[in-house]
Amino acid sequence: MTYQYILTKIDDDGVLIITINRADKLNALNSTVLKEIAAALKAHVDNADVNGVIITGAGKKAFAAGADISEFANFDAAEGRDLSVSGIPIFKGVETYPKPVIAAVNGYALGGGCELTMACHLRVASENARFGQPEVNLGLIPGYGGTQRLIQLIGKGKALELLMTADLIKAPEALQLGLVNYVVPFEELMPKCKAILAKIATKSPVAIDKVIQAVDGYYTDGVDGLANEAKLFGECFGTDDFKEGTTAFLNKRKAEFKRG
Ligand code: COA
């Protein structure tokens, strides 16, 4: 499938690489980009050849420098709300995708770009990455979950500081705050993401999905996280992965889980 603003590729290790491909606009997220990311994820959700996903930006300058300001500059209140309401499920779809999703942050991750990295399960940044939620410079606030996920990742005090000052932070500070999992030299960015996915790919795909859904339950209104965990825990029993994992352990061999 071909897209207008993203590139997709499945590498030899079963990693779906989604590249936001608008380098001349610093990979700004217009509504088509977001729809295409959602479509690419959906297209491979049941693809047994895909173990995990990396989302990155084209070029060396930006992961994504925000939502596309030119797209919404003339919006009124209703259109602004609709922009957020239509984007939030796309970000939630990334956050609850049943296969691991890593943001490979290769430059600016600002506004909606920072929000997209936060919807991913893990974040690996290159040394030149910059993070921030500069919406208040535009008379705006984040609209794709940024006010919520930033608190979850770095805590209320620092989140409020970044949201109110619009400060951009460099990769080492993002690491220190827990906003990213790793910081690596630019040339090691994709290898590091692939190494993490390769390790996860040796585990039970059923269990990885349930880990993602169980953790998400903590952050979902109306869900009792412990009860949800118990339900998901129970669902693991009787699966082929459970049989393989426990049998392999008892027979002192390495488990080999089926994909898909
Ligand atoms: N939306 C739309 N276009 C954007 C964009 C965005 N969020 N961010 C960058 N661009 C475009 C610029 O308009 C410019 O396009 P042009 O060449 O057609 O004029 C191009 O990308 C390059 O950006 P430029 O500003 O010239 O690069 P820079 O190196 O001088 O500055 C930034 C980089 C990231 C500091 C600056 O682009 C910026 O502040 N972007 C907006 C960040 C933001 O507010 N994000 C939150 C949006 S809700």
Coordinates of C-alpha atoms and ligand atoms in Angstrom, one line a residue:
M1 CA 0.0 0.0 0.0
T2 CA 1.3 3.5 -0.8
Y3 CA 0.6 6.5 1.3
Q4 CA 1.0 10.2 0.7
Y5 CA 2.9 11.3 3.8
I6 CA 4.3 8.1 5.4
L7 CA 6.7 5.4 4.2
T8 CA 6.2 1.8 5.5
K9 CA 8.6 -1.1 5.3
I10 CA 8.8 -4.5 7.0
D11 CA 12.4 -5.4 7.6
D12 CA 13.9 -8.9 7.7
D13 CA 13.3 -9.1 11.5
G14 CA 9.6 -8.5 11.2
V15 CA 9.7 -4.9 12.3
L16 CA 7.2 -2.5 10.6
I17 CA 9.0 0.8 10.2
I18 CA 6.6 3.8 9.8
T19 CA 8.5 6.9 8.7
I20 CA 6.7 10.2 8.7
N21 CA 7.8 11.6 5.4
R22 CA 7.4 15.4 5.3
A23 CA 11.0 16.5 6.1
D24 CA 10.5 19.9 4.4
K25 CA 7.8 20.6 7.0
L26 CA 9.7 19.0 9.8
N27 CA 7.3 16.0 9.6
A28 CA 4.4 18.1 10.9
L29 CA 1.4 16.0 11.6
N30 CA -1.5 17.0 9.4
S31 CA -4.7 14.9 9.6
T32 CA -3.7 12.8 6.6
V33 CA -0.4 11.8 8.4
L34 CA -2.4 10.7 11.4
K35 CA -4.9 8.7 9.4
E36 CA -2.1 7.0 7.4
I37 CA -0.3 6.0 10.6
A38 CA -3.6 4.5 11.9
A39 CA -4.2 2.7 8.6
A40 CA -0.6 1.3 8.5
L41 CA -1.0 -0.1 12.0
K42 CA -4.4 -1.5 11.2
A43 CA -3.1 -3.2 8.0
H44 CA -0.6 -5.2 10.1
V45 CA -2.3 -5.9 13.3
D46 CA -2.9 -9.5 12.4
N47 CA 0.1 -9.9 10.2
A48 CA 2.1 -12.8 11.7
D49 CA 5.2 -11.5 9.9
V50 CA 5.2 -8.3 12.0
N51 CA 6.6 -8.5 15.6
G52 CA 6.8 -4.9 16.4
V53 CA 6.7 -1.3 15.1
I54 CA 9.1 1.6 15.0
I55 CA 7.7 5.1 14.3
T56 CA 10.2 7.7 13.2
G57 CA 10.6 10.8 11.1
A58 CA 12.3 11.4 7.8
G59 CA 15.6 13.2 7.9
K60 CA 17.9 14.2 10.8
K61 CA 16.1 17.2 12.0
A62 CA 12.7 16.1 13.2
F63 CA 10.6 13.2 14.4
A64 CA 7.6 15.6 14.1
A65 CA 7.6 19.3 15.0
G66 CA 4.0 19.2 16.0
A67 CA 0.5 19.2 14.6
D68 CA 0.4 21.1 11.3
I69 CA -0.2 24.6 12.3
S70 CA -1.2 25.7 8.8
E71 CA -4.0 23.2 8.8
F72 CA -5.8 24.6 11.9
A73 CA -4.8 28.2 11.9
N74 CA -8.3 29.3 10.8
F75 CA -10.3 26.8 12.9
D76 CA -13.1 27.9 15.2
A77 CA -13.8 26.3 18.6
A78 CA -16.0 23.5 17.1
E79 CA -13.4 22.6 14.5
G80 CA -10.6 22.7 17.1
R81 CA -12.5 20.3 19.3
D82 CA -13.2 18.0 16.4
L83 CA -9.5 18.0 15.5
S84 CA -8.7 16.8 19.0
V85 CA -11.6 14.4 19.2
S86 CA -10.7 12.8 15.9
G87 CA -7.0 12.5 16.8
I88 CA -7.3 11.1 20.3
P89 CA -8.5 7.6 19.2
I90 CA -5.6 7.4 16.8
F91 CA -3.1 8.1 19.6
K92 CA -5.0 5.6 21.8
G93 CA -4.8 3.1 19.0
V94 CA -1.0 3.4 19.1
E95 CA -1.0 3.2 22.9
T96 CA -3.1 0.0 22.9
Y97 CA -1.6 -1.6 19.8
P98 CA -1.2 -5.3 20.6
K99 CA 2.4 -5.4 19.4
P100 CA 5.2 -3.3 20.8
V101 CA 5.6 0.2 19.3
I102 CA 8.8 2.2 19.8
A103 CA 9.2 5.9 18.9
A104 CA 12.7 6.4 17.3
V105 CA 13.1 10.1 18.0
N106 CA 15.5 11.6 15.6
G107 CA 15.2 15.3 16.2
Y108 CA 12.4 17.7 17.2
A109 CA 9.5 16.0 18.9
L110 CA 7.3 19.0 19.7
G111 CA 3.6 19.4 20.4
G112 CA 1.7 16.6 18.6
G113 CA 5.1 15.0 17.8
C114 CA 5.9 14.7 21.5
E115 CA 2.4 13.5 22.1
L116 CA 2.9 10.8 19.4
T117 CA 6.1 9.6 21.1
M118 CA 4.3 9.5 24.4
A119 CA 1.5 7.3 22.9
C120 CA 4.2 4.8 21.9
H121 CA 5.1 2.1 24.4
L122 CA 8.8 3.0 24.5
R123 CA 10.9 6.0 23.3
V124 CA 14.5 5.9 22.2
A125 CA 16.0 9.3 21.4
S126 CA 19.1 10.3 19.4
E127 CA 21.4 12.7 21.0
N128 CA 20.1 15.6 18.9
A129 CA 16.5 15.0 19.9
R130 CA 14.5 17.9 21.5
F131 CA 11.2 17.5 23.3
G132 CA 8.6 20.0 24.2
Q133 CA 4.9 21.0 24.4
P134 CA 5.1 24.6 23.0
E135 CA 1.4 25.0 22.3
V136 CA 1.0 27.9 24.8
N137 CA 3.1 29.9 22.4
L138 CA 0.2 29.6 19.9
G139 CA -2.6 30.3 22.4
L140 CA -3.3 26.5 22.6
I141 CA -2.9 23.5 24.8
P142 CA -2.0 20.0 23.7
G143 CA -5.0 18.2 22.1
Y144 CA -3.7 14.7 21.5
G145 CA -3.4 13.5 25.1
G146 CA -0.3 15.5 26.0
T147 CA -1.6 17.0 29.2
Q148 CA -2.4 13.5 30.4
R149 CA 0.5 11.3 29.2
L150 CA 3.1 13.9 30.1
I151 CA 2.0 13.7 33.8
Q152 CA 2.0 9.9 33.6
L153 CA 5.5 9.8 32.3
I154 CA 7.3 12.6 34.2
G155 CA 4.9 13.6 37.1
K156 CA 2.7 16.6 37.6
G157 CA 5.3 19.2 38.7
K158 CA 7.6 18.8 35.7
A159 CA 4.7 18.3 33.3
L160 CA 3.1 21.6 34.4
E161 CA 6.5 23.3 34.0
L162 CA 7.0 22.1 30.4
L163 CA 3.4 22.8 29.5
M164 CA 3.4 26.3 30.9
T165 CA 7.0 27.5 29.9
A166 CA 6.9 25.8 26.5
D167 CA 10.6 25.0 27.2
L168 CA 12.3 22.5 24.8
I169 CA 14.4 20.0 26.6
K170 CA 17.4 18.1 25.2
A171 CA 17.7 14.3 25.1
P172 CA 19.7 13.9 28.4
E173 CA 17.1 15.8 30.4
A174 CA 14.3 13.8 28.8
L175 CA 16.2 10.7 29.9
Q176 CA 16.6 12.0 33.4
L177 CA 12.9 12.8 33.6
G178 CA 11.9 9.4 32.4
L179 CA 10.4 10.8 29.2
V180 CA 12.6 8.5 27.1
N181 CA 14.0 5.0 27.8
Y182 CA 17.4 5.5 26.1
V183 CA 19.5 8.2 24.4
V184 CA 21.9 7.0 21.8
P185 CA 24.1 8.5 19.0
F186 CA 22.1 9.2 15.8
E187 CA 23.5 6.2 13.9
E188 CA 22.6 3.8 16.7
L189 CA 19.0 5.0 16.9
M190 CA 17.4 2.4 14.7
P191 CA 19.7 -0.5 15.7
K192 CA 18.9 0.2 19.4
C193 CA 15.1 0.2 18.6
K194 CA 15.5 -3.0 16.6
A195 CA 17.5 -4.7 19.4
I196 CA 14.8 -4.0 21.9
L197 CA 12.1 -5.3 19.6
A198 CA 14.2 -8.4 18.8
K199 CA 14.4 -9.2 22.5
I200 CA 10.6 -8.7 23.0
A201 CA 10.0 -10.9 19.9
T202 CA 11.5 -13.9 21.8
K203 CA 8.6 -13.6 24.3
S204 CA 5.1 -14.7 24.1
P205 CA 3.1 -12.4 21.8
V206 CA -0.1 -13.2 23.7
A207 CA 1.5 -12.2 26.9
I208 CA 3.0 -9.0 25.4
D209 CA -0.4 -7.9 24.2
K210 CA -1.9 -8.6 27.6
V211 CA 0.9 -6.6 29.3
I212 CA 0.1 -3.6 27.1
Q213 CA -3.6 -3.9 27.8
A214 CA -3.1 -4.4 31.6
V215 CA -0.8 -1.4 31.9
D216 CA -3.3 0.7 29.9
G217 CA -6.0 -0.3 32.3
Y218 CA -4.2 1.6 35.0
Y219 CA -4.8 4.8 33.0
T220 CA -8.4 4.1 31.9
D221 CA -11.3 5.7 33.7
G222 CA -13.7 3.2 35.1
V223 CA -11.3 0.2 34.9
D224 CA -10.3 -1.5 38.1
G225 CA -6.6 -2.1 37.2
L226 CA -6.2 -5.1 39.5
A227 CA -9.4 -6.7 38.4
N228 CA -8.5 -6.1 34.8
E229 CA -5.1 -7.7 35.5
A230 CA -6.7 -10.7 37.0
K231 CA -9.0 -11.1 33.9
L232 CA -6.1 -10.8 31.5
F233 CA -3.9 -13.1 33.6
G234 CA -6.7 -15.7 33.5
E235 CA -7.0 -15.4 29.7
C236 CA -3.3 -16.4 29.4
F237 CA -4.0 -19.8 30.8
G238 CA -4.9 -22.4 28.2
T239 CA -3.3 -20.5 25.4
D240 CA -0.8 -22.2 23.2
D241 CA 1.8 -19.7 24.4
F242 CA 1.1 -20.6 28.0
K243 CA 1.5 -24.3 27.2
E244 CA 4.7 -23.7 25.3
G245 CA 6.2 -21.4 27.9
T246 CA 5.5 -23.6 30.9
T247 CA 6.4 -26.9 29.0
A248 CA 9.7 -25.4 27.8
F249 CA 10.5 -24.3 31.4
L250 CA 9.7 -27.7 32.8
N251 CA 11.7 -29.5 30.1
K252 CA 14.6 -27.1 30.6
R253 CA 14.6 -25.8 27.0
K254 CA 14.0 -22.4 25.5
A255 CA 10.4 -21.6 24.6
E256 CA 9.6 -21.1 21.0
F257 CA 6.4 -19.1 20.6
K258 CA 4.4 -19.1 17.4
R259 CA 3.8 -15.7 15.8
G260 CA 0.4 -14.5 14.8
Ligands
COA1 N1 3.2 22.9 11.5 C1 3.4 23.3 10.2 N2 4.6 23.6 9.6 C2 5.7 23.5 10.4 C3 5.6 23.1 11.7 C4 4.3 22.8 12.3 N3 4.2 22.4 13.5 N4 6.9 23.1 12.2 C5 7.7 23.4 11.2 N5 7.0 23.7 10.1 C6 7.5 24.1 8.8 C7 7.8 25.5 8.8 O1 6.7 26.4 8.5 C8 8.8 25.6 7.6 O2 8.1 25.5 6.4 P1 8.4 26.5 5.2 O3 9.9 26.1 4.8 O4 7.5 26.1 4.1 O5 8.4 27.9 5.7 C9 9.5 24.2 7.7 O6 8.7 23.4 8.5 C10 10.8 24.3 8.4 O7 10.6 24.9 9.7 P2 11.5 26.2 10.2 O8 10.7 26.9 11.3 O9 11.9 27.0 9.1 O10 12.7 25.5 10.9 P3 13.7 26.0 12.0 O11 14.8 25.1 12.1 O12 13.9 27.5 11.8 O13 12.8 25.9 13.4 C11 11.3 24.8 14.9 C12 12.5 24.6 13.9 C13 10.9 23.3 15.3 C14 11.9 25.5 16.2 C15 10.2 25.6 14.3 O14 9.8 25.0 13.1 C16 8.9 25.6 15.2 O15 8.9 26.3 16.2 N6 7.9 24.8 14.8 C17 6.6 24.8 15.4 C18 6.7 24.0 16.7 C19 5.3 24.0 17.4 O16 4.8 25.1 17.9 N7 4.7 22.8 17.5 C20 3.5 22.7 18.1 C21 2.4 22.8 17.2 S1 0.8 22.6 17.9

